[in-house]
C-alpha cells in the first residue's frame, strides 16, 4: 500500500462538504429503508390475508414472503444499473433518481386494492410494485455510500460512512413506529397509512439531496479521462474475486437480518409468543439502539481496521443462533426484547458498520460504484428469499431449522472475512497519519 494508492480515496482531509454529504446520503438511506423495510413488516403481519386469502396462515405467510423476496431479487439489477451509471455519469444523479422511484412505488403500495376487491390482479400488482422498489433500492446504496466515502477524510472513512449506514436503523425505527401507531386502525388502514405517509419523507429527502455536490473522486476520474467504457464488465474481469468475497461477507449481515428480524416477526406472531404491539415495540427499541451502535461499530474500524471487527462479529453471530430462539421461545417480553436488540444492534449493525468503508476500499476508483454495488446487492437475492426458506425449515425442523440457518450465514461471513484483505491496517493508518501531518489542512477541517 502506498500514499498514491490512498489518494484514490479522496482528499486527505476530506472536503468541506463531507458532513453535509454524509447527512444527505444518510437521509436518503432513512427514506429508502423506511419504504423497503416497511414492506417486510407489512408482509409479516398484514399482506397474507389481504392479498392471499383463503389459505391457512402458514401458506399465506409463505406467499407473502415470496412477494417480499421478489423485491430483493430485483436489487442486483438495480445495483448493476445504479453502479454502471455511478461510474459513467456520477454518483449524485443515481442518488436523486433512485429516491424518486422508490418514493413513488411505496406510495402506490398504499393505494393498491386487495384480493377481495379485484381478485388475482391484486397480488400481481403487488409484485410489480415490489420489483420497482427493488430496482430503486438496489441503485441506492452504492451511490449513497460512495458519495460519503469519497468526501470523507482518510482517517475517518468509517465515521462518515457510518452516518449513512445509521440511516438504515433510523428508517427501520420510523417504519415500525408508524406501523405501531397504526396497529389499532381498522381494516387495511393499519398497513396503508405507513406507505402513504412515506411521500412526506421523500419530499424532504429530495430537497436535501439536490444540494449535495458530486464526489471529488468521480470528478477526478472524469477530469483525467479515466472513465471506463463498460465498468460492469471491467470490474467483473479485474475484480471478480472481491465481488464474490463481498457477496459472502454481506450474506452474514443481510440474510442474517432476514432470519433474526424479518422472519422473527412472523415467528413470534404465528406462535403467539408476542403480540404485534410487543413485537413492534421491541423492533423500535432495537432500531433506536442500532442508530448509535452502527456509528459506533463504524468508528471502531477507523481505530482497529475493518477485518478484525467483521471476524469477531461473525463469530459471535454464529454462536448466537440457537440461544436467540431459545430466548424467544420463552414468550417473556423482556427476553424477546433482549433477543431482538442483540440480533440487530450487535449481529447486524456491526457488520453493516464495517461494510460502509470496507466495500469501497476493495475496488479501484474507476469501477468502485459497479463493484461495490454488485457485491452488496447480489447477496440480496439470498436474503430476500430467506424468510421463505426459513418458514419451510421451520415446517421441517421446528425452530432449530431457522436457528441453524442463521448460524450458517454467520459462518459464511466469517470464512469470507478471513480470506478478504485488510484495507485499513497498521500500514494504511501510518501512511494516512504521515500524509495528514505533511499536507496542510483546509480551513474547514
mmCIF file of C-alpha atoms in Angstrom, residues 94-329:
data_model
loop_
_atom_site.group_PDB
_atom_site.id
_atom_site.type_symbol
_atom_site.label_atom_id
_atom_site.label_comp_id
_atom_site.label_asym_id
_atom_site.label_seq_id
_atom_site.Cartn_x
_atom_site.Cartn_y
_atom_site.Cartn_z
ATOM 1 C CA UNK A 94 -28.162 7.942 -9.145
ATOM 2 C CA UNK A 95 -28.954 9.165 -5.629
ATOM 3 C CA UNK A 96 -31.717 11.506 -6.764
ATOM 4 C CA UNK A 97 -33.322 9.164 -9.303
ATOM 5 C CA UNK A 98 -33.392 6.136 -7.006
ATOM 6 C CA UNK A 99 -35.098 8.175 -4.298
ATOM 7 C CA UNK A 100 -37.836 9.402 -6.634
ATOM 8 C CA UNK A 101 -38.574 5.921 -7.992
ATOM 9 C CA UNK A 102 -38.609 4.323 -4.545
ATOM 10 C CA UNK A 103 -40.909 7.002 -3.144
ATOM 11 C CA UNK A 104 -43.483 6.712 -5.903
ATOM 12 C CA UNK A 105 -43.504 2.896 -5.754
ATOM 13 C CA UNK A 106 -44.005 2.900 -1.992
ATOM 14 C CA UNK A 107 -46.818 5.445 -2.188
ATOM 15 C CA UNK A 108 -48.566 3.231 -4.756
ATOM 16 C CA UNK A 109 -48.474 0.256 -2.374
ATOM 17 C CA UNK A 110 -50.656 2.258 -0.020
ATOM 18 C CA UNK A 111 -53.223 2.655 -2.812
ATOM 19 C CA UNK A 112 -53.294 -0.957 -4.028
ATOM 20 C CA UNK A 113 -56.667 -2.753 -3.992
ATOM 21 C CA UNK A 114 -56.783 -6.042 -2.083
ATOM 22 C CA UNK A 115 -57.693 -9.516 -3.302
ATOM 23 C CA UNK A 116 -61.235 -9.035 -2.007
ATOM 24 C CA UNK A 117 -61.610 -6.025 -4.316
ATOM 25 C CA UNK A 118 -60.073 -7.137 -7.634
ATOM 26 C CA UNK A 119 -59.108 -10.781 -7.180
ATOM 27 C CA UNK A 120 -55.896 -12.248 -8.588
ATOM 28 C CA UNK A 121 -54.867 -8.901 -10.076
ATOM 29 C CA UNK A 122 -54.167 -7.600 -6.551
ATOM 30 C CA UNK A 123 -51.149 -9.828 -5.779
ATOM 31 C CA UNK A 124 -49.902 -9.314 -9.349
ATOM 32 C CA UNK A 125 -49.876 -5.546 -8.868
ATOM 33 C CA UNK A 126 -48.174 -6.005 -5.500
ATOM 34 C CA UNK A 127 -45.385 -7.993 -7.158
ATOM 35 C CA UNK A 128 -44.933 -5.382 -9.921
ATOM 36 C CA UNK A 129 -44.612 -2.517 -7.450
ATOM 37 C CA UNK A 130 -42.298 -4.613 -5.294
ATOM 38 C CA UNK A 131 -39.990 -5.183 -8.275
ATOM 39 C CA UNK A 132 -39.825 -1.408 -8.865
ATOM 40 C CA UNK A 133 -38.959 -0.947 -5.192
ATOM 41 C CA UNK A 134 -36.182 -3.495 -5.526
ATOM 42 C CA UNK A 135 -34.660 -1.789 -8.565
ATOM 43 C CA UNK A 136 -34.610 1.581 -6.794
ATOM 44 C CA UNK A 137 -33.198 0.205 -3.544
ATOM 45 C CA UNK A 138 -30.535 -1.709 -5.458
ATOM 46 C CA UNK A 139 -29.327 1.501 -7.087
ATOM 47 C CA UNK A 140 -29.391 3.474 -3.837
ATOM 48 C CA UNK A 141 -26.693 2.023 -1.607
ATOM 49 C CA UNK A 142 -23.665 2.305 -3.886
ATOM 50 C CA UNK A 143 -24.276 5.965 -4.651
ATOM 51 C CA UNK A 144 -25.006 6.924 -1.051
ATOM 52 C CA UNK A 145 -22.005 5.146 0.431
ATOM 53 C CA UNK A 146 -19.533 6.267 -2.230
ATOM 54 C CA UNK A 147 -20.583 9.895 -2.003
ATOM 55 C CA UNK A 148 -19.942 9.873 1.733
ATOM 56 C CA UNK A 149 -16.799 7.740 1.486
ATOM 57 C CA UNK A 150 -15.137 9.829 -1.215
ATOM 58 C CA UNK A 151 -15.856 13.145 0.513
ATOM 59 C CA UNK A 152 -14.610 11.910 3.916
ATOM 60 C CA UNK A 153 -11.086 12.329 5.390
ATOM 61 C CA UNK A 154 -8.805 9.329 5.073
ATOM 62 C CA UNK A 155 -8.701 8.749 8.817
ATOM 63 C CA UNK A 156 -12.473 8.962 9.258
ATOM 64 C CA UNK A 157 -13.976 6.893 6.425
ATOM 65 C CA UNK A 158 -15.708 4.658 8.948
ATOM 66 C CA UNK A 159 -17.077 7.616 10.887
ATOM 67 C CA UNK A 160 -18.646 9.279 7.844
ATOM 68 C CA UNK A 161 -19.944 6.159 6.103
ATOM 69 C CA UNK A 162 -21.298 5.115 9.499
ATOM 70 C CA UNK A 163 -23.645 8.092 9.331
ATOM 71 C CA UNK A 164 -25.062 6.737 6.071
ATOM 72 C CA UNK A 165 -25.328 3.190 7.411
ATOM 73 C CA UNK A 166 -27.074 4.534 10.518
ATOM 74 C CA UNK A 167 -29.787 5.788 8.198
ATOM 75 C CA UNK A 168 -30.985 2.215 7.891
ATOM 76 C CA UNK A 169 -31.854 1.721 11.588
ATOM 77 C CA UNK A 170 -33.426 5.198 11.558
ATOM 78 C CA UNK A 171 -35.615 4.086 8.661
ATOM 79 C CA UNK A 172 -36.419 0.850 10.468
ATOM 80 C CA UNK A 173 -37.347 2.802 13.584
ATOM 81 C CA UNK A 174 -39.607 5.212 11.694
ATOM 82 C CA UNK A 175 -41.302 2.422 9.769
ATOM 83 C CA UNK A 176 -42.085 0.415 12.882
ATOM 84 C CA UNK A 177 -43.159 3.480 14.854
ATOM 85 C CA UNK A 178 -45.688 4.264 12.146
ATOM 86 C CA UNK A 179 -46.849 0.638 11.991
ATOM 87 C CA UNK A 180 -47.078 0.656 15.780
ATOM 88 C CA UNK A 181 -49.176 3.830 15.702
ATOM 89 C CA UNK A 182 -51.457 2.412 13.013
ATOM 90 C CA UNK A 183 -51.772 -1.067 14.562
ATOM 91 C CA UNK A 184 -55.152 -0.277 16.130
ATOM 92 C CA UNK A 185 -56.679 1.216 12.987
ATOM 93 C CA UNK A 186 -59.478 -0.774 11.386
ATOM 94 C CA UNK A 187 -59.115 -2.837 8.245
ATOM 95 C CA UNK A 188 -56.461 -2.072 5.643
ATOM 96 C CA UNK A 189 -55.689 1.361 7.105
ATOM 97 C CA UNK A 190 -53.308 -0.381 9.520
ATOM 98 C CA UNK A 191 -50.904 -1.049 6.641
ATOM 99 C CA UNK A 192 -51.930 1.604 4.094
ATOM 100 C CA UNK A 193 -51.180 4.640 6.259
ATOM 101 C CA UNK A 194 -47.447 3.835 6.719
ATOM 102 C CA UNK A 195 -46.930 3.552 2.961
ATOM 103 C CA UNK A 196 -48.905 6.666 2.103
ATOM 104 C CA UNK A 197 -47.093 8.682 4.783
ATOM 105 C CA UNK A 198 -43.733 7.988 3.139
ATOM 106 C CA UNK A 199 -44.371 10.626 0.462
ATOM 107 C CA UNK A 200 -43.616 13.334 3.044
ATOM 108 C CA UNK A 201 -40.193 11.823 3.749
ATOM 109 C CA UNK A 202 -39.441 11.599 0.027
ATOM 110 C CA UNK A 203 -40.129 15.314 -0.467
ATOM 111 C CA UNK A 204 -37.773 16.198 2.396
ATOM 112 C CA UNK A 205 -35.090 13.849 1.078
ATOM 113 C CA UNK A 206 -35.176 15.303 -2.425
ATOM 114 C CA UNK A 207 -34.704 18.818 -1.099
ATOM 115 C CA UNK A 208 -31.629 17.735 0.880
ATOM 116 C CA UNK A 209 -30.073 15.598 -1.853
ATOM 117 C CA UNK A 210 -30.493 18.255 -4.520
ATOM 118 C CA UNK A 211 -27.902 20.350 -2.653
ATOM 119 C CA UNK A 212 -25.294 17.585 -2.319
ATOM 120 C CA UNK A 213 -22.188 18.101 -4.533
ATOM 121 C CA UNK A 214 -20.728 15.393 -6.774
ATOM 122 C CA UNK A 215 -17.967 13.093 -5.495
ATOM 123 C CA UNK A 216 -14.439 14.584 -5.796
ATOM 124 C CA UNK A 217 -13.101 11.153 -6.771
ATOM 125 C CA UNK A 218 -15.538 10.837 -9.673
ATOM 126 C CA UNK A 219 -14.746 14.390 -10.764
ATOM 127 C CA UNK A 220 -11.038 13.495 -10.704
ATOM 128 C CA UNK A 221 -11.606 10.318 -12.719
ATOM 129 C CA UNK A 222 -13.659 12.291 -15.243
ATOM 130 C CA UNK A 223 -11.093 15.108 -15.451
ATOM 131 C CA UNK A 224 -8.299 12.650 -16.260
ATOM 132 C CA UNK A 225 -10.372 10.874 -18.898
ATOM 133 C CA UNK A 226 -10.249 7.634 -16.910
ATOM 134 C CA UNK A 227 -13.954 6.759 -17.104
ATOM 135 C CA UNK A 228 -14.203 3.107 -18.082
ATOM 136 C CA UNK A 229 -16.172 2.244 -21.217
ATOM 137 C CA UNK A 230 -18.080 -0.568 -19.528
ATOM 138 C CA UNK A 231 -17.423 -0.535 -15.756
ATOM 139 C CA UNK A 232 -19.604 -3.593 -15.082
ATOM 140 C CA UNK A 233 -17.656 -5.854 -17.438
ATOM 141 C CA UNK A 234 -14.359 -4.308 -16.348
ATOM 142 C CA UNK A 235 -14.902 -4.889 -12.638
ATOM 143 C CA UNK A 236 -16.100 -8.455 -13.245
ATOM 144 C CA UNK A 237 -12.956 -9.103 -15.301
ATOM 145 C CA UNK A 238 -10.495 -7.454 -12.922
ATOM 146 C CA UNK A 239 -12.101 -7.855 -9.502
ATOM 147 C CA UNK A 240 -14.469 -10.831 -9.628
ATOM 148 C CA UNK A 241 -12.801 -12.351 -6.579
ATOM 149 C CA UNK A 242 -13.594 -9.294 -4.469
ATOM 150 C CA UNK A 243 -17.161 -9.344 -5.760
ATOM 151 C CA UNK A 244 -17.530 -12.955 -4.609
ATOM 152 C CA UNK A 245 -15.937 -12.134 -1.250
ATOM 153 C CA UNK A 246 -18.247 -9.146 -0.849
ATOM 154 C CA UNK A 247 -21.303 -11.271 -1.566
ATOM 155 C CA UNK A 248 -20.279 -13.807 1.080
ATOM 156 C CA UNK A 249 -19.436 -11.046 3.571
ATOM 157 C CA UNK A 250 -22.801 -9.431 3.169
ATOM 158 C CA UNK A 251 -24.825 -12.663 3.311
ATOM 159 C CA UNK A 252 -23.965 -12.887 7.009
ATOM 160 C CA UNK A 253 -25.470 -9.444 7.567
ATOM 161 C CA UNK A 254 -28.452 -9.191 5.252
ATOM 162 C CA UNK A 255 -29.582 -12.834 5.266
ATOM 163 C CA UNK A 256 -28.928 -12.975 8.996
ATOM 164 C CA UNK A 257 -31.228 -9.977 9.403
ATOM 165 C CA UNK A 258 -33.854 -11.767 7.331
ATOM 166 C CA UNK A 259 -33.869 -14.622 9.871
ATOM 167 C CA UNK A 260 -33.399 -12.711 13.117
ATOM 168 C CA UNK A 261 -35.747 -9.809 12.384
ATOM 169 C CA UNK A 262 -37.978 -10.265 9.311
ATOM 170 C CA UNK A 263 -38.753 -13.930 9.966
ATOM 171 C CA UNK A 264 -38.691 -13.495 13.746
ATOM 172 C CA UNK A 265 -41.615 -11.042 13.485
ATOM 173 C CA UNK A 266 -43.703 -13.711 11.780
ATOM 174 C CA UNK A 267 -42.438 -16.448 14.125
ATOM 175 C CA UNK A 268 -43.489 -14.546 17.237
ATOM 176 C CA UNK A 269 -46.849 -13.689 15.693
ATOM 177 C CA UNK A 270 -47.676 -17.170 14.344
ATOM 178 C CA UNK A 271 -46.687 -18.939 17.574
ATOM 179 C CA UNK A 272 -48.434 -16.345 19.758
ATOM 180 C CA UNK A 273 -45.235 -15.647 21.665
ATOM 181 C CA UNK A 274 -45.779 -11.886 21.468
ATOM 182 C CA UNK A 275 -48.490 -9.512 20.333
ATOM 183 C CA UNK A 276 -47.998 -7.278 17.295
ATOM 184 C CA UNK A 277 -47.617 -4.296 19.603
ATOM 185 C CA UNK A 278 -44.958 -6.058 21.706
ATOM 186 C CA UNK A 279 -43.051 -7.160 18.599
ATOM 187 C CA UNK A 280 -43.119 -3.708 17.030
ATOM 188 C CA UNK A 281 -42.095 -2.156 20.347
ATOM 189 C CA UNK A 282 -39.091 -4.475 20.552
ATOM 190 C CA UNK A 283 -38.137 -3.582 16.978
ATOM 191 C CA UNK A 284 -38.384 0.128 17.756
ATOM 192 C CA UNK A 285 -36.122 -0.219 20.795
ATOM 193 C CA UNK A 286 -33.601 -2.273 18.804
ATOM 194 C CA UNK A 287 -33.640 0.234 15.946
ATOM 195 C CA UNK A 288 -33.166 3.150 18.329
ATOM 196 C CA UNK A 289 -30.117 1.487 19.862
ATOM 197 C CA UNK A 290 -28.978 0.435 16.395
ATOM 198 C CA UNK A 291 -28.612 4.028 15.226
ATOM 199 C CA UNK A 292 -25.799 4.628 17.702
ATOM 200 C CA UNK A 293 -24.472 1.073 17.509
ATOM 201 C CA UNK A 294 -23.949 1.298 13.739
ATOM 202 C CA UNK A 295 -21.983 4.532 14.026
ATOM 203 C CA UNK A 296 -20.012 3.115 16.954
ATOM 204 C CA UNK A 297 -19.020 -0.033 15.079
ATOM 205 C CA UNK A 298 -18.079 2.025 12.011
ATOM 206 C CA UNK A 299 -15.867 4.351 14.055
ATOM 207 C CA UNK A 300 -14.199 1.351 15.677
ATOM 208 C CA UNK A 301 -12.976 0.241 12.240
ATOM 209 C CA UNK A 302 -11.079 3.537 11.895
ATOM 210 C CA UNK A 303 -9.110 2.606 15.019
ATOM 211 C CA UNK A 304 -8.516 -1.143 14.651
ATOM 212 C CA UNK A 305 -9.214 -1.915 10.991
ATOM 213 C CA UNK A 306 -12.143 -3.356 9.059
ATOM 214 C CA UNK A 307 -11.306 -7.064 9.158
ATOM 215 C CA UNK A 308 -10.969 -7.672 12.934
ATOM 216 C CA UNK A 309 -14.405 -6.209 13.659
ATOM 217 C CA UNK A 310 -16.049 -8.327 10.979
ATOM 218 C CA UNK A 311 -14.375 -11.544 12.138
ATOM 219 C CA UNK A 312 -15.398 -11.002 15.764
ATOM 220 C CA UNK A 313 -18.976 -10.095 14.859
ATOM 221 C CA UNK A 314 -19.467 -13.128 12.600
ATOM 222 C CA UNK A 315 -18.031 -15.459 15.221
ATOM 223 C CA UNK A 316 -20.443 -14.075 17.815
ATOM 224 C CA UNK A 317 -23.420 -14.374 15.438
ATOM 225 C CA UNK A 318 -22.549 -17.982 14.630
ATOM 226 C CA UNK A 319 -22.746 -18.830 18.341
ATOM 227 C CA UNK A 320 -25.952 -16.830 18.871
ATOM 228 C CA UNK A 321 -28.310 -18.739 16.539
ATOM 229 C CA UNK A 322 -29.666 -21.334 18.989
ATOM 230 C CA UNK A 323 -29.705 -19.059 22.088
ATOM 231 C CA UNK A 324 -31.647 -16.486 20.032
ATOM 232 C CA UNK A 325 -34.588 -18.836 19.511
ATOM 233 C CA UNK A 326 -34.372 -20.337 22.995
ATOM 234 C CA UNK A 327 -34.845 -16.854 24.438
ATOM 235 C CA UNK A 328 -37.691 -16.034 22.059
ATOM 236 C CA UNK A 329 -39.447 -19.309 22.846
#
